[in-house]
Short mmCIF file of C-alpha atoms in Angstrom, two decimals:
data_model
loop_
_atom_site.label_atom_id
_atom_site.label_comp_id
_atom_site.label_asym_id
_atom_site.label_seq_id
_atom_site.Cartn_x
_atom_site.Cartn_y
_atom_site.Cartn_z
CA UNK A 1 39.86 -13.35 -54.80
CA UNK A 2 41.12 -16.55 -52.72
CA UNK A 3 40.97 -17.19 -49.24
CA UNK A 4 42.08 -20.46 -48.73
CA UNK A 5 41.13 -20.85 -44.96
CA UNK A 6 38.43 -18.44 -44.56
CA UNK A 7 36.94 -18.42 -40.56
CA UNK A 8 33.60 -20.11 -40.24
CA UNK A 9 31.51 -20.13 -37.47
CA UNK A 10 28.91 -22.09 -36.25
CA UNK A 11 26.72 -21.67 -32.95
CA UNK A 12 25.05 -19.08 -31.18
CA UNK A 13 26.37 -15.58 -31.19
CA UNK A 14 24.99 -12.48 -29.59
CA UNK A 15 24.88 -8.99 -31.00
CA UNK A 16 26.20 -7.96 -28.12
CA UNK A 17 24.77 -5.19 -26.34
CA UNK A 18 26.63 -2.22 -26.22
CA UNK A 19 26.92 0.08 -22.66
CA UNK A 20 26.59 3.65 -22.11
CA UNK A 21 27.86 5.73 -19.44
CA UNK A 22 25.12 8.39 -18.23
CA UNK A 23 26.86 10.92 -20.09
CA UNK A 24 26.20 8.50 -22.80
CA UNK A 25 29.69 7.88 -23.97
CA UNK A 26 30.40 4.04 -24.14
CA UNK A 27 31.67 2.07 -21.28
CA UNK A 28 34.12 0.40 -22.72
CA UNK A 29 35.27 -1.66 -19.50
CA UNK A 30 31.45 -2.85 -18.96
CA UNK A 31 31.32 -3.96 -22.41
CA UNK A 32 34.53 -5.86 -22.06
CA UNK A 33 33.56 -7.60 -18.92
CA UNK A 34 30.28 -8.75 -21.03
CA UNK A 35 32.00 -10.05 -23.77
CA UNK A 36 33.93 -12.23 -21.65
CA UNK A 37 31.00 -13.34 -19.83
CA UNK A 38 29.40 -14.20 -23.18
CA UNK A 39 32.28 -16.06 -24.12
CA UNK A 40 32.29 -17.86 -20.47
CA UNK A 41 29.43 -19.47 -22.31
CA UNK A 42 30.48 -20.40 -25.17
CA UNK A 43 28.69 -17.65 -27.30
CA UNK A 44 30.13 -16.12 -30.09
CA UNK A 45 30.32 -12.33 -30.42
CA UNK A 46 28.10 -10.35 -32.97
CA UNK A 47 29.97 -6.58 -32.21
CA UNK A 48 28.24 -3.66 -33.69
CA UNK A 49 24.51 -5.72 -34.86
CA UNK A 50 21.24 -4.10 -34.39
CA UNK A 51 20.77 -5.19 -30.45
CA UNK A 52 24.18 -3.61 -30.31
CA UNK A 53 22.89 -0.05 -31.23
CA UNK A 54 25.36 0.08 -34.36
CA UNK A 55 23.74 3.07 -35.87
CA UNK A 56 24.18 5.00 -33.05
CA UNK A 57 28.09 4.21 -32.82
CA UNK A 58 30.47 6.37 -34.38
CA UNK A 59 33.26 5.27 -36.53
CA UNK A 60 35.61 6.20 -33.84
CA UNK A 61 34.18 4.50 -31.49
CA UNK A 62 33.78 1.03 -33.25
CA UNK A 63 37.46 1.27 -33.88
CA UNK A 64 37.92 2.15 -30.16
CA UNK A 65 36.14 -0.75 -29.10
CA UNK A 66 37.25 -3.57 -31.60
CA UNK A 67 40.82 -2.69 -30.08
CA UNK A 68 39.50 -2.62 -26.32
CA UNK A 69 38.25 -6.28 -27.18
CA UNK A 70 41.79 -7.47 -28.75
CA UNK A 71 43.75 -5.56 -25.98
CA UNK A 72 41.79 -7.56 -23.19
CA UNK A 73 43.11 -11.23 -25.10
CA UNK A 74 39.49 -12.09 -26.12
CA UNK A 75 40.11 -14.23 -29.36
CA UNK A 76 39.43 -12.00 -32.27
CA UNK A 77 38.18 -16.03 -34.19
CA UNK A 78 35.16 -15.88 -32.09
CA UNK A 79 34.27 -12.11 -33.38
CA UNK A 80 31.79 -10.93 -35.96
CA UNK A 81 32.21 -7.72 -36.54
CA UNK A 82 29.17 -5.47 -38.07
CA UNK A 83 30.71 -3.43 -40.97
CA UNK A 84 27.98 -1.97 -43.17
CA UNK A 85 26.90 1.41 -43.22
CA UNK A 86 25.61 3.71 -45.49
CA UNK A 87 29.27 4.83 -46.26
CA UNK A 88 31.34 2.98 -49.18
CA UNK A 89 34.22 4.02 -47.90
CA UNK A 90 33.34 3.48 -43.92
CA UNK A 91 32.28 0.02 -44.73
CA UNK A 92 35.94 -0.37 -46.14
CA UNK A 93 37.95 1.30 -43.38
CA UNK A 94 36.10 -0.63 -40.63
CA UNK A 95 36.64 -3.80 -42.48
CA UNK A 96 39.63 -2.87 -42.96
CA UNK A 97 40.47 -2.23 -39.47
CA UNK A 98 38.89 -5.13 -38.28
CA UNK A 99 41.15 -7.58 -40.56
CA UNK A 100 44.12 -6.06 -38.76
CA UNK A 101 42.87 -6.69 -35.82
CA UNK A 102 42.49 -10.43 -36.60
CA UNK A 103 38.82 -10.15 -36.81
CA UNK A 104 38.58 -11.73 -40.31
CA UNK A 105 34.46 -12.11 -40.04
CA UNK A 106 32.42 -9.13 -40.83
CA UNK A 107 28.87 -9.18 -40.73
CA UNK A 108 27.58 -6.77 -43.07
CA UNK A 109 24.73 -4.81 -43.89
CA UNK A 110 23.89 -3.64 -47.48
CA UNK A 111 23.69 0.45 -47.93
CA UNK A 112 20.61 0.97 -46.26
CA UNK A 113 18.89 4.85 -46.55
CA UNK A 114 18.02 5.17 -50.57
CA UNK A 115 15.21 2.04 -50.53
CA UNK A 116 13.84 0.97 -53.89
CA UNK A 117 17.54 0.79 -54.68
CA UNK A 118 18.17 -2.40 -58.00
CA UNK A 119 19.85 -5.24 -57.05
CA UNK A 120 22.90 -4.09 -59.45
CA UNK A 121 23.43 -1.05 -57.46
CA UNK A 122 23.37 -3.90 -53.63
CA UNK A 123 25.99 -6.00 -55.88
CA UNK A 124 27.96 -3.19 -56.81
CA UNK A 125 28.69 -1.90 -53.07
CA UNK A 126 29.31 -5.46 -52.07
CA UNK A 127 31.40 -6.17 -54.66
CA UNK A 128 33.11 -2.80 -54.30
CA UNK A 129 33.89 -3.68 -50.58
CA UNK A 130 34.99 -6.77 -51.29
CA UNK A 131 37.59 -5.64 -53.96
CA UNK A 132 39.10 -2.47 -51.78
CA UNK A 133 39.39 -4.21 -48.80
CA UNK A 134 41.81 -6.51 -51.15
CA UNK A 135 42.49 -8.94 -48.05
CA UNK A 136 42.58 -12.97 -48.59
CA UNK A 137 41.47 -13.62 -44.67
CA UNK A 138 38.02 -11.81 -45.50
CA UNK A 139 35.08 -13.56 -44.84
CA UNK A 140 31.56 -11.60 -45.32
CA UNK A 141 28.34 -12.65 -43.81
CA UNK A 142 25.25 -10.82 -45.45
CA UNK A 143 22.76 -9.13 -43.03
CA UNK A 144 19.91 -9.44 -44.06
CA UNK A 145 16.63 -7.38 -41.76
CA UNK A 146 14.48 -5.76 -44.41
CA UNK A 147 11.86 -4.51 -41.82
CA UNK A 148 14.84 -1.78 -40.61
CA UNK A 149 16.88 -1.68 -43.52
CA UNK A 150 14.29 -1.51 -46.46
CA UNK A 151 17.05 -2.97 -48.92
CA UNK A 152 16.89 -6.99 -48.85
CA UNK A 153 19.10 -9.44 -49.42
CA UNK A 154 17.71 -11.87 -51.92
CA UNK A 155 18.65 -14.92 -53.09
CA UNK A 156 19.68 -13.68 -56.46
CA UNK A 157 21.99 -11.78 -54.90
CA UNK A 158 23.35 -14.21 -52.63
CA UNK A 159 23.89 -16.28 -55.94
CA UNK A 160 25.44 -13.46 -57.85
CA UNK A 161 28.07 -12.54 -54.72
CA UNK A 162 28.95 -16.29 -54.26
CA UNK A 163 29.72 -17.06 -58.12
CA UNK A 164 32.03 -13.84 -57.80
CA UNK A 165 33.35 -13.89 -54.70
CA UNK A 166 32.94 -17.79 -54.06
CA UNK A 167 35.60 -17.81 -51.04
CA UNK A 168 34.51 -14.47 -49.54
CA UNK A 169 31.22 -14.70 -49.32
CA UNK A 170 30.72 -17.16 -45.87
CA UNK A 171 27.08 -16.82 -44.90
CA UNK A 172 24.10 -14.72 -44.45
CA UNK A 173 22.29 -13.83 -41.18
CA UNK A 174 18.71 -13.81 -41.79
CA UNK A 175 16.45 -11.53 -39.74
CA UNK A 176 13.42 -11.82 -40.88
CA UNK A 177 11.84 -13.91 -38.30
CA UNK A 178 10.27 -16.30 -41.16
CA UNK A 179 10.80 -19.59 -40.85
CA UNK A 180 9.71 -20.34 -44.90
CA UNK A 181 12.45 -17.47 -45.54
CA UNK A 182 14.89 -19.45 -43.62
CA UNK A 183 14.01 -22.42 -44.83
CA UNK A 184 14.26 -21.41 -48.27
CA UNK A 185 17.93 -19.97 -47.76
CA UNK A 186 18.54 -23.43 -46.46
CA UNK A 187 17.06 -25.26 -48.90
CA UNK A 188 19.43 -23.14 -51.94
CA UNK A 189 22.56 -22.64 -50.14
CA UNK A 190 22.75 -24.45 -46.51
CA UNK A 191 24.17 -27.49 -48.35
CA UNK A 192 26.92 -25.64 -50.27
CA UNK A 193 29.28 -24.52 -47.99
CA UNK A 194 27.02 -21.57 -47.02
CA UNK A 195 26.04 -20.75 -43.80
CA UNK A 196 22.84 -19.30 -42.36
CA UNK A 197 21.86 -18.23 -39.09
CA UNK A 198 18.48 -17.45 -37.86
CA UNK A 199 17.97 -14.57 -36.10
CA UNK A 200 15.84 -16.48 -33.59
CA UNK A 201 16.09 -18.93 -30.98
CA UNK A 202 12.31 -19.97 -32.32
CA UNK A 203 14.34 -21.09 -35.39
CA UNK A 204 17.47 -22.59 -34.18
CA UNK A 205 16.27 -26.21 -34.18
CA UNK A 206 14.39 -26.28 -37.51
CA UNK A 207 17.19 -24.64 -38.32
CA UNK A 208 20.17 -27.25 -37.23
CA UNK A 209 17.80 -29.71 -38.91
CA UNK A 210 18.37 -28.40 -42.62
CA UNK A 211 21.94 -27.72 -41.61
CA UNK A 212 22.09 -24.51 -40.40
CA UNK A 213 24.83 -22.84 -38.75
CA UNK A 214 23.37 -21.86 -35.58
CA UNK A 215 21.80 -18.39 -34.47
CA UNK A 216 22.18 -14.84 -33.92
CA UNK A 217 20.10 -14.15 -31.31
CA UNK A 218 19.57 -10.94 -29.26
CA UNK A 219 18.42 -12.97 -26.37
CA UNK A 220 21.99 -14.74 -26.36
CA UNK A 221 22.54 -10.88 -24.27
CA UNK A 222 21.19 -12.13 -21.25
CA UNK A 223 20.27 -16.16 -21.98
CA UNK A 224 23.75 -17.93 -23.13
CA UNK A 225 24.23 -20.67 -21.75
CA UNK A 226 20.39 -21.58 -22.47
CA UNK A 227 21.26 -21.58 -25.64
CA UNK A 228 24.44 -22.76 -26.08
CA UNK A 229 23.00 -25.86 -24.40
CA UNK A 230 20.20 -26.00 -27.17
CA UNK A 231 22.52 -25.36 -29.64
CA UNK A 232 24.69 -28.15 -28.57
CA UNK A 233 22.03 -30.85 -28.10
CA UNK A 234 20.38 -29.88 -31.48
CA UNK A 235 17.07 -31.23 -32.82
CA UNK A 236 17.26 -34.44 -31.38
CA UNK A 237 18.41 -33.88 -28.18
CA UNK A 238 16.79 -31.01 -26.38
CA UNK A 239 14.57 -31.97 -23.84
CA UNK A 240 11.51 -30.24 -23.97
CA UNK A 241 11.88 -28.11 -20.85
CA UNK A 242 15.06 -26.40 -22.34
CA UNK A 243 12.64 -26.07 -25.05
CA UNK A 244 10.03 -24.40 -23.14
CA UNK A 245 12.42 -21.78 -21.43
CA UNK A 246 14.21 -20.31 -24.12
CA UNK A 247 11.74 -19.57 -26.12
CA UNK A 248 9.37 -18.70 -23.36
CA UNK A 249 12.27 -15.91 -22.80
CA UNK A 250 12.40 -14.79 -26.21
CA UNK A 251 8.31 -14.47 -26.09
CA UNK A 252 8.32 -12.49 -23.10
CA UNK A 253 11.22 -10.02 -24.54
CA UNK A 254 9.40 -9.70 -27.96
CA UNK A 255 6.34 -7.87 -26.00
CA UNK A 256 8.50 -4.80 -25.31
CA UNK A 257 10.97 -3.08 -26.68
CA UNK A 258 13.65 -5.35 -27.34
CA UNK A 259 17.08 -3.37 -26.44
CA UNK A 260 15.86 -1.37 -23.39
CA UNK A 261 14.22 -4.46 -21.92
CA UNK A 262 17.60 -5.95 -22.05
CA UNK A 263 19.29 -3.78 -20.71
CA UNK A 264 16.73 -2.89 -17.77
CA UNK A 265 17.52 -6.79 -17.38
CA UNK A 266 20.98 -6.25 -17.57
CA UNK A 267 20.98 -3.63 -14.81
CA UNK A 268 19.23 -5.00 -12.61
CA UNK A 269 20.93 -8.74 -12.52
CA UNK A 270 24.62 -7.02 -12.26
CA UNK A 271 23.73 -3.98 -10.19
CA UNK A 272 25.21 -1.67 -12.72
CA UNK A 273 22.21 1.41 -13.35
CA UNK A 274 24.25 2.35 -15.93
CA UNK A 275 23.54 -0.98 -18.39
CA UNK A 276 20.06 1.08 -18.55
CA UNK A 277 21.58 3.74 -20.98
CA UNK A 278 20.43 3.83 -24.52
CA UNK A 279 21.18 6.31 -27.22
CA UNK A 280 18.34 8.76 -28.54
CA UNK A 281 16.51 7.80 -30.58
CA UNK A 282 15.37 5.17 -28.59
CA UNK A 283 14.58 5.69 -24.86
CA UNK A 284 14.84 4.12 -22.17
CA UNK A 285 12.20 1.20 -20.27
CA UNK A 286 9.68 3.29 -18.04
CA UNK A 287 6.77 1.99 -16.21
CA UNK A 288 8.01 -1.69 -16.61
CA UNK A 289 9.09 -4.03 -13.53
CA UNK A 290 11.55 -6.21 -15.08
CA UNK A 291 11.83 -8.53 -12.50
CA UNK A 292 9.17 -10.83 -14.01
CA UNK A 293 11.90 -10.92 -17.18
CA UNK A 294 14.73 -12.10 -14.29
CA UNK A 295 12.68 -14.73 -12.87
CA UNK A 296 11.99 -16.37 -16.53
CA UNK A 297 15.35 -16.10 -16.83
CA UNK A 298 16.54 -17.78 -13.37
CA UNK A 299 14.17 -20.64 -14.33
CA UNK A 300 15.54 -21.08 -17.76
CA UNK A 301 19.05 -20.92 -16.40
CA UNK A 302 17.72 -24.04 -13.70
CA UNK A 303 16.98 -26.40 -17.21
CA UNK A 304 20.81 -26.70 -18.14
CA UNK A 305 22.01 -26.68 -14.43
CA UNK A 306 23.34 -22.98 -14.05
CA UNK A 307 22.57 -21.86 -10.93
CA UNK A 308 20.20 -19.75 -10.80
CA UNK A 309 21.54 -15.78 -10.70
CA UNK A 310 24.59 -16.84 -12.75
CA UNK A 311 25.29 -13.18 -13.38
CA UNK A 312 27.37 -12.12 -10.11
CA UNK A 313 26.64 -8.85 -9.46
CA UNK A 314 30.65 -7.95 -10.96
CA UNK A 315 30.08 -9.31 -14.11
CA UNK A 316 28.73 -5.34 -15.24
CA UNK A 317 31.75 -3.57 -15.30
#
């Protein structure tokens, strides 16, 4: 299959964060409004990632909110959209559906509730993907998170999808949190024309060093242009104080539960209680004050000369 001008992406991209109403339907208008505020900083969008609460979304509702996105003029080239699911033929209708939309970039998860599954039988639903969805503009990046998904994405198969699918297969986000992982992916593809993100500001700069794309970062949520500053000034630019704050963020959000904490954070910076909502089965923050979390932020936010409280209270809905 050729794709002549596949899109690429480089930088930081959040899996963006996805908004519930109380009634726990999504808030579609809230979620827009964060996109664009995202994008106000120069980071990417990751729709429908872990952060995002993908495996809690229906079908219906991805579709639903893919064409929210497009209908508010955001630029479908600066979309990822997260594709995989334990459905062949799901996978294929929201990749599909994305490609029609213009989003051409599909960050994918293998099939992820059999575990112990061979690497022929990963291939084979890739490959199967790959050949319904029968689309030149397709560009897949592999998701790789083996501590939720159980089924990994190794380097063999990385090899195995590239040699078939040399023009499809774009990149691979890797989520494991270790840099000798990273490093490794680096060290076999990142000079090939493949690119890998960390999922990890912690990682970005190593990173950038081997030539990696840039990051996927659930932090991105609430920290953008933090790191789209880091991102920009790379290895050998970053003061050490820009340094110092993001990952002093990412540090202080790893000690709790990752999505609630953002979006406790979230609430309370725009004044929108509803940002709070999360799907069962996760629940929400209790018995935390966040406001600690806001003031780390405020002073990373001071390091690349954002005023501090750069989320007007608006910017929710």
């Amino acid at each position: 299959m050729s794709n002549p001008d596949p899109t690429r992406h480089r930088g930081i991209f959040a899996p963006v964060l996805t908004p519930f109403y109380d009634n726990l339907e999504p808030d579609i208008e809230a979620f827009v409004a964060h996109c664009k505020l995202l994008l106000a900083s120069d980071v990417g969008l990751a729709i429908f990632g872990t952060n995002s609460e993908a495996s809690s979304l229906s079908f219906g509702e991805k579709i639903e909110l893919i064409d929210a996105l497009i209908a508010a003029g955001i630029d479908p080239a600066r979309i990822m959209s997260g594709t995989g699911s334990c459905s062949l033929k799901e996978t294929i209708a929201l990749t599909r559906h994305s490609i029609d939309a213009g989003v051409t970039s599909v960050l994918m998860l293998p099939p992820f509730f059999y575990k112990n599954v061979s690497e022929d039988g990963v291939f084979a639903f890739y490959s199967a993907v790959v050949e319904a969805v029968g689309d030149r503009r397709l560009g897949v990046y592999l998701y790789h998170i083996p501590a939720l998904s159980g089924v990994p994405v190794t380097p063999t198969l990385i090899e195995r999808l590239r040699k078939r699918y040399p023009s499809t297969i774009l990149g691979v986000k890797d989520s494991t949190g270790d840099w000798e992982n990273t490093r490794t992916l680096l060290t076999l593809f990142g000079n090939d024309g493949f690119d890998v993100f960390p999922a990890s500001e912690a990682l970005l700069l190593d990173a950038l060093a081997l030539g990696g794309a840039g990051c996927i970062s659930a932090t991105a949520n609430l920290n953008p242009a933090v790191l789209s500053a880091l991102y920009r000034m790379g290895p050998g630019g970053a003061p050490n104080a820009l340094r110092d704050a993001a990952f002093a963020v990412r540090r202080a959000f790893q000690q709790l539960p990752m999505i609630p904490a953002m979006k406790a954070v979230k609430a309370l910076r725009t004044g929108h209680r509803g940002w709070k909502n999360v799907r069962p089965p996760l629940t929400g923050l209790s018995g935390v004050n966040v406001e600690p979390l806001v003031s780390l932020l405020e002073a990373a936010e001071e390091t690349t000369s954002v005023p501090a409280g750069a989320l007007p209270a608006s910017a929710g809905r």
